[in-house]
Amino acid sequence: MESAMLWRLLAKINFVTSALILAVPAYTVHAADLKIGFKAEVTSADPHVLNGNNRNVWVHVYESLVAQDENLKAKPALATSWRNVDSTTWEFKLRPNVTFHNGATMTAEDVKFSIERAMNLSGPRTFRTYLKAVQSVTVTGPGTVTIKTKGPSPTLPDSLGLIAILPKTIGDKASEEDFATGKTTFGTGPYKFVSWAHGQRVSLAKNSAYWGEKEPWDNVTFQFIPREPARASALLSGSVDLIDAATANVMDSFKSSNKIDVVSTTSYMLNYLQLDRFRDNSPYLKSNEGAPLAKNPFNDIKVRQALMAAVNREGIVNRLMKGDAEAASQFVPAGFFGNDPALKVPAHDLAKAKALLAEAGYPNGFRMTMHCSNDRYLNDAKVCEALGQVFSQIGIKTEVATMPFAVYAGRATAGGASGEPEFSLFMFGIGAVTGDSLEPLLAVAHSHDKAAGLGANNRGRYSSKEVDALVIKASVTMNEKAREDLQKAAAKAVIDDVGIVPLFFLKSTWAYRKGLTVKPRSDGFTLAMGIRESSSAK
Amino acid sequence: MIEMLTKRILQSAAVILLMSLLAFAGINLVGDPIYLLVSPTASQQEIEEAARSLGLHLPAYEQYWRFLVNAFHGDLGKSFVFNQPAVSLIIERIPATLELAFTALFFSVVIGIPLGMIAGLMPKSRIRRAIMGCSIAGVTAPTFWIGLIFILVFSVNLGWFPSGGRGPTTSVLGIDVSFTSWEGLKYLILPALTLSLFKIALVIRLTEAGTREVSMQEYIKFARAKGVHGSRLMLKHIAPNVLIPIVTALGLELGHLIAFSLVTESIFAWPGMGKLIIDSVLHLDRPVVVAYLMITLLIFVFINFVVDVLYLLLDPRLRSTAK
């Protein structure tokens, strides 16, 4: 990216000018104010409108029954405990004496109201996907809520961790404007809503009546700074204390400054390749002469294994992504529910890949066009160009076509002549938002079934009876240990069969002024609750 | 006269209709916004439901017809991303953009005109060469580069100004402005200066050329011969004659300042219309993009219409041909 080059140049000028001027910017930050330079812009104040970046900000104001720790493991929040009454019934015990920011005490009625509101909200961005298992929500005591599910739903507590609990008194009619102006913006969280200036910032203030540990910050501001160099300079100039999405492009300037610390962690976002498995004559696979192939080479496991072995994951991660990613061998990174430590990152072995292709009957390879987005995932177009080169090296002459995600997603999902997926080999990303591999397994690895909503992201139409059986069994297994074993087995089955070609997990990186400590989170969220003034600085 | 007016009104209406069709077709060709909106793991059924809730399942011509009918009732649609009326989103950001544009205009006048006059009055001096050299740099250096350099020098190294965003605003006649306090001004100066650099250079060059031309005129020589010199000669005799073409040029440039502030706005995270429109194009937020184009078009059509009417009123020859 040219901005990286420019930024390096600027870093040099930076060095020279600071040597000339000898002016050190003074950090005039109040001890108890925290300013965050935030890449995204908040687009909605209604916490039941689905958007990860909005949720990042609103979890300061609203809480859910269940919270997620740094590694996305469920921990008690507004519910102190939960249990299965039977396989389709969950019972949540609510935390007593919790008050909303408007002074009202939180009751079971508020919980019922909030979950039902999230299920029935209209519009394109809702949490309905996560609540589709819910049959009914009933209040079964002053501090008890019982949720009936349509079938066994072991991941329900994780899903409920995404749903903000609001006071029932705001009513059914509460509109986006009511939330944006603060009229109905009452949660139970450690911070209260102060204001939202569109396109500029969200300001929050400490909730001194919070039920849990009180926060050290009096005021927290999320300043929206979408452009990378601008975000970096805001940090360097001291106008913010911390920035998110501090990628390798701006790292050089932080290294030359001795005032900045950096922390990063592997996120849940997996980038992977999917292969066309449902057509005998895949439109973007051709013989070396440009004629259609007799059969789809991707239906031969040797060809798939050749692709798997050709990918130079370490090279991509270290040189192309410059450390902003971690090589992936499966659906979720280590530490997540369903990660199988026995699955190792496949070795980069061009000779083996060539041999496999020859064994499969393609000693001279074939021609292929690979498709990618160019504005969705970090360095997506560059990654695809690199992949095109290694595939060409093993004899599959690869052309890479990249396009904006808005065009790409439509074509990849339904761009074919009769509404079927269009591409032959293509890259997507998927995130295990709740820290559990079940969601990606259901969406990517399970056979496509429109009516049941399964295999929603399975655009290659990969289908394996063994995998389907394991995934479905896991999705109704209430015992955690048994379920994790099933998910591990499913992941292993998909990878052994090369149902997808996993590439890497993106990393989340934060840069902040020295003197702070920051707990990195796997979901990439920037939470004031995880940012503290380190004791040594005081 | 009346006939001419109705003709102009009909023409304007046709232009607006045509433009709305172009805008609508253009943004529809770019791609389907639904995949940018729904949860990445949403099933096909949920995607279809979401598309229905936004009216995206209808054929394009039907969507356009709906848009026209609603637009006729003054409703340009709701933003997909913000779930708010597109028009109010745009109007909300107009003050920030205008504030930036007018401040940049102010800088270009107070810096450009004096420097241009100095350069024009001393055609052989080194000062002239220095000023003109700088103006070439100002014309050629790209705005985004200048912006980054300014941030680096003035906010990162010197720490004089904040690196981005808009400062605290106060309400003046119901419009939020940030130039009333020093704290707000600090946020305004760097982006306005970045935006104005090109204009400053332009004004310098225009003023310099004008001053040189005017100072050769007979009446200036006569004034000098009479003993008028110094500031009186400059302000009374040269400046008024130099300024006329500059005022005309700046009037035209103001439109450009408003329209081309997008780069500056996105570097400095200035919450104006330019940033909104860029973000909306990236998110394929069709209602906002179309509404932005329609509003801009309405303003231009209206200005042209008023100018035409004024010409008709002022110039009797046009009236006679209109009959």
XYZ file of N, CA and C in Angstrom, chain A residues 271-390:
360
model
N -9.267 -16.088 7.725
C -9.365 -15.982 6.273
C -9.083 -17.355 5.679
N -9.920 -17.763 4.732
C -9.809 -19.122 4.191
C -10.214 -19.111 2.728
N -9.795 -20.174 2.031
C -10.202 -20.336 0.638
C -11.299 -21.377 0.574
N -12.263 -21.122 -0.306
C -13.293 -22.107 -0.526
C -13.221 -22.555 -1.981
N -13.589 -23.813 -2.236
C -13.450 -24.365 -3.579
C -14.805 -24.805 -4.096
N -15.004 -24.601 -5.386
C -16.235 -25.050 -6.034
C -16.262 -26.564 -6.041
N -17.298 -27.151 -5.392
C -17.383 -28.610 -5.309
C -18.668 -29.130 -5.906
N -19.526 -28.253 -6.444
C -20.847 -28.740 -6.850
C -21.047 -28.773 -8.358
N -20.025 -28.333 -9.121
C -20.187 -28.358 -10.574
C -19.123 -29.265 -11.170
N -19.500 -30.023 -12.178
C -18.497 -30.827 -12.868
C -17.634 -29.932 -13.725
N -18.265 -28.885 -14.242
C -17.551 -27.985 -15.125
C -17.535 -26.606 -14.484
N -16.524 -26.353 -13.667
C -16.483 -25.097 -12.925
C -16.049 -23.960 -13.860
N -16.781 -22.833 -13.841
C -16.590 -21.816 -14.880
C -15.189 -21.200 -14.936
N -14.456 -21.195 -13.830
C -13.160 -20.524 -13.846
C -11.988 -21.509 -13.800
N -12.256 -22.770 -14.141
C -11.192 -23.761 -14.258
C -11.171 -24.228 -15.709
N -9.996 -24.109 -16.342
C -9.899 -24.433 -17.767
C -8.638 -25.263 -17.986
N -8.628 -25.972 -19.106
C -7.402 -26.687 -19.461
C -6.358 -25.662 -19.899
N -5.122 -26.108 -20.057
C -4.062 -25.180 -20.448
C -4.330 -24.531 -21.796
N -5.175 -25.184 -22.602
C -5.501 -24.614 -23.914
C -6.715 -23.697 -23.817
N -7.307 -23.619 -22.642
C -8.462 -22.734 -22.477
C -9.784 -23.437 -22.726
N -9.753 -24.751 -22.925
C -10.994 -25.494 -23.146
C -11.571 -25.933 -21.801
N -12.868 -26.224 -21.736
C -13.434 -26.724 -20.478
C -12.783 -28.046 -20.092
N -12.682 -28.299 -18.789
C -12.074 -29.545 -18.324
C -13.118 -30.657 -18.300
N -12.646 -31.881 -18.438
C -13.572 -33.019 -18.456
C -14.301 -33.138 -17.130
N -13.561 -32.964 -16.037
C -14.212 -32.986 -14.734
C -13.592 -31.918 -13.836
N -14.296 -31.605 -12.743
C -13.837 -30.576 -11.811
C -12.643 -31.106 -11.010
N -11.444 -30.531 -11.208
C -10.266 -31.062 -10.496
C -10.408 -30.959 -8.980
N -11.196 -30.011 -8.488
C -11.318 -29.840 -7.037
C -12.081 -30.993 -6.392
N -12.726 -31.830 -7.210
C -13.381 -32.993 -6.626
C -12.398 -34.130 -6.374
N -11.135 -33.899 -6.755
C -10.083 -34.875 -6.480
C -9.309 -34.415 -5.244
N -9.290 -35.231 -4.206
C -8.661 -34.796 -2.949
C -7.179 -34.474 -3.145
N -6.513 -35.122 -4.112
C -5.087 -34.851 -4.313
C -4.868 -33.415 -4.768
N -5.766 -32.924 -5.623
C -5.645 -31.529 -6.089
C -5.841 -30.584 -4.904
N -6.816 -30.920 -4.055
C -7.070 -30.057 -2.900
C -5.876 -30.077 -1.951
N -5.324 -31.273 -1.758
C -4.148 -31.363 -0.887
C -2.973 -30.594 -1.484
N -2.894 -30.586 -2.826
C -1.820 -29.827 -3.475
C -1.963 -28.339 -3.166
N -3.201 -27.827 -3.220
C -3.432 -26.411 -2.887
C -3.027 -26.151 -1.433
N -3.436 -27.064 -0.557
C -3.144 -26.918 0.868
C -1.639 -26.823 1.098
N -0.872 -27.686 0.380
C 0.572 -27.716 0.596
C 1.279 -26.557 -0.104
N 0.644 -25.997 -1.133
C 1.309 -24.926 -1.885
C 1.318 -23.617 -1.110
N 0.317 -23.419 -0.246
C 0.194 -22.138 0.451
C 1.343 -21.946 1.433
N 2.024 -20.829 1.293
C 3.145 -20.511 2.172
C 2.643 -19.618 3.308
N 2.055 -20.268 4.322
C 1.406 -19.493 5.380
C 2.395 -18.626 6.156
N 3.543 -19.229 6.501
C 4.523 -18.459 7.295
C 5.003 -17.252 6.506
N 5.222 -17.457 5.191
C 5.675 -16.357 4.356
C 4.657 -15.234 4.310
N 3.394 -15.618 4.136
C 2.333 -14.607 4.068
C 2.265 -13.844 5.394
N 2.260 -14.609 6.475
C 2.097 -13.993 7.793
C 3.274 -13.065 8.121
N 4.503 -13.533 7.855
C 5.666 -12.744 8.277
C 6.011 -11.627 7.315
N 5.943 -11.922 6.014
C 6.420 -10.916 5.070
C 5.295 -10.049 4.527
N 4.191 -10.691 4.103
C 3.126 -9.883 3.508
C 2.316 -9.159 4.587
N 1.911 -9.910 5.616
C 1.100 -9.295 6.673
C 1.985 -8.627 7.727
N 3.252 -8.807 7.655
C 4.220 -8.207 8.591
C 3.811 -8.415 10.053
N 3.368 -9.631 10.328
C 3.055 -9.954 11.716
C 1.634 -9.620 12.128
N 0.810 -9.102 11.210
C -0.570 -8.784 11.570
C -1.484 -10.003 11.490
N -0.897 -11.192 11.389
C -1.732 -12.390 11.292
C -0.973 -13.576 11.870
N -1.693 -14.675 12.103
C -1.082 -15.898 12.604
C -1.539 -17.049 11.714
N -0.604 -17.908 11.289
C -0.943 -19.007 10.386
C -2.043 -19.873 11.000
N -2.989 -20.313 10.170
C -4.139 -21.045 10.685
C -4.140 -22.475 10.168
N -4.612 -23.386 11.016
C -4.732 -24.771 10.611
C -6.179 -25.237 10.681
N -7.055 -24.412 11.270
C -8.448 -24.830 11.487
C -9.342 -23.607 11.668
N -10.564 -23.820 12.183
C -11.563 -22.745 12.200
C -11.330 -21.694 13.278
N -10.830 -22.124 14.445
C -10.638 -21.159 15.536
C -9.219 -21.268 16.078
N -8.663 -20.153 16.549
C -7.291 -20.187 17.069
C -7.206 -20.895 18.426
N -5.991 -21.173 18.837
C -5.754 -21.839 20.113
C -6.409 -21.050 21.237
N -6.981 -21.775 22.193
C -7.616 -21.112 23.328
C -9.110 -20.958 23.140
N -9.604 -21.131 21.903
C -11.040 -21.035 21.656
C -11.681 -22.401 21.844
N -12.980 -22.363 22.120
C -13.732 -23.603 22.295
C -13.791 -24.327 20.953
N -13.272 -25.563 20.923
C -13.324 -26.336 19.682
C -12.008 -26.367 18.937
N -10.983 -25.674 19.458
C -9.667 -25.744 18.816
C -9.037 -27.095 19.120
N -8.532 -27.740 18.063
C -7.876 -29.034 18.238
C -6.366 -28.841 18.120
N -5.651 -28.920 19.252
C -4.202 -28.649 19.202
C -3.465 -29.657 18.325
N -4.099 -30.821 18.057
C -3.429 -31.840 17.248
C -3.335 -31.427 15.778
N -4.185 -30.504 15.345
C -4.132 -30.044 13.958
C -2.996 -29.031 13.817
N -2.006 -29.403 13.009
C -0.834 -28.523 12.860
C -0.971 -27.706 11.572
N -0.297 -26.568 11.548
C -0.299 -25.746 10.333
C 0.362 -26.550 9.213
N -0.330 -26.725 8.064
C 0.238 -27.548 6.992
C 1.555 -26.950 6.504
N 2.524 -27.835 6.237
C 3.844 -27.362 5.806
C 3.774 -26.854 4.371
N 4.599 -25.847 4.093
C 4.709 -25.309 2.735
C 5.665 -26.206 1.967
N 5.161 -26.936 0.962
C 5.989 -27.939 0.293
C 5.612 -27.985 -1.189
N 6.339 -27.213 -2.002
C 5.991 -27.116 -3.419
C 6.203 -28.445 -4.144
N 7.278 -29.171 -3.782
C 7.568 -30.434 -4.452
C 6.433 -31.423 -4.218
N 5.986 -31.477 -2.969
C 4.888 -32.390 -2.632
C 3.618 -31.978 -3.397
N 3.375 -30.656 -3.459
C 2.185 -30.173 -4.153
C 2.223 -30.572 -5.625
N 3.413 -30.410 -6.250
C 3.545 -30.766 -7.670
C 3.307 -32.259 -7.861
N 3.909 -33.060 -6.953
C 3.762 -34.509 -7.050
C 2.290 -34.903 -6.932
N 1.567 -34.257 -5.989
C 0.146 -34.573 -5.799
C -0.651 -34.244 -7.057
N -0.325 -33.090 -7.670
C -1.029 -32.707 -8.899
C -0.792 -33.745 -9.995
N 0.473 -34.194 -10.118
C 0.806 -35.176 -11.146
C 0.048 -36.475 -10.887
N 0.006 -36.890 -9.607
C -0.716 -38.103 -9.248
C -2.187 -38.001 -9.618
N -2.721 -36.790 -9.467
C -4.147 -36.599 -9.755
C -4.408 -36.552 -11.256
N -3.347 -36.579 -12.063
C -3.540 -36.567 -13.506
C -3.397 -35.190 -14.119
N -2.779 -34.243 -13.364
C -2.547 -32.900 -13.918
C -1.059 -32.575 -13.840
N -0.209 -33.356 -14.508
C 1.234 -33.098 -14.400
C 1.590 -31.709 -14.930
N 0.804 -31.187 -15.870
C 1.059 -29.836 -16.383
C 0.085 -28.809 -15.832
N -0.650 -29.215 -14.813
C -1.571 -28.288 -14.177
C -2.753 -27.946 -15.059
N -3.392 -26.797 -14.726
C -4.512 -26.297 -15.531
C -4.571 -24.796 -15.310
N -5.566 -24.168 -15.917
C -5.715 -22.721 -15.763
C -6.834 -22.418 -14.785
N -6.647 -21.331 -14.034
C -7.653 -21.038 -13.009
C -7.745 -19.523 -12.807
N -8.942 -19.049 -12.535
C -9.097 -17.668 -12.076
C -9.577 -17.717 -10.638
N -8.856 -16.996 -9.796
C -9.189 -16.987 -8.379
C -9.787 -15.617 -8.058
N -10.826 -15.584 -7.226
C -11.515 -14.319 -6.956
C -11.366 -13.896 -5.494
N -11.233 -12.585 -5.302
C -11.068 -12.051 -3.950
C -11.691 -10.673 -3.862
N -12.011 -10.277 -2.639
C -12.408 -8.891 -2.403
C -11.135 -8.065 -2.274
N -11.265 -6.747 -2.419
C -10.069 -5.920 -2.252
C -10.252 -4.805 -1.233
N -11.343 -4.855 -0.472
C -11.553 -3.768 0.496
C -12.184 -4.279 1.788
N -12.154 -5.600 2.000
C -12.886 -6.126 3.141
C -11.951 -6.530 4.285
N -10.975 -7.352 3.963
C -10.081 -7.863 5.004
C -8.717 -7.208 4.836
N -7.950 -7.175 5.894
C -6.630 -6.559 5.841
C -5.800 -7.208 4.722
N -5.271 -6.391 3.813
C -4.406 -6.849 2.711
C -5.031 -7.934 1.836
N -6.352 -7.985 1.723
C -6.959 -9.132 1.029
C -6.467 -9.308 -0.418
N -6.397 -8.189 -1.170
C -5.989 -8.323 -2.577
C -4.537 -8.792 -2.680
N -3.674 -8.280 -1.791
C -2.258 -8.671 -1.831
C -2.087 -10.145 -1.498
N -2.860 -10.610 -0.520
C -2.778 -12.025 -0.146
C -3.140 -12.886 -1.348
N -4.180 -12.482 -2.077
C -4.609 -13.295 -3.209
C -3.570 -13.289 -4.324
N -2.935 -12.128 -4.533
C -1.877 -12.099 -5.552
C -0.752 -13.059 -5.169
N -0.390 -13.066 -3.889
C 0.670 -13.971 -3.434
C 0.252 -15.424 -3.628
N -1.021 -15.722 -3.321
C -1.503 -17.094 -3.489
C -1.502 -17.483 -4.963
N -1.904 -16.550 -5.819
C -1.892 -16.810 -7.258
C -0.499 -17.208 -7.724
N 0.514 -16.567 -7.141
C 1.887 -16.890 -7.541
C 2.295 -18.296 -7.117
N 1.958 -18.684 -5.875
C 2.376 -20.040 -5.466
C 1.610 -21.105 -6.225
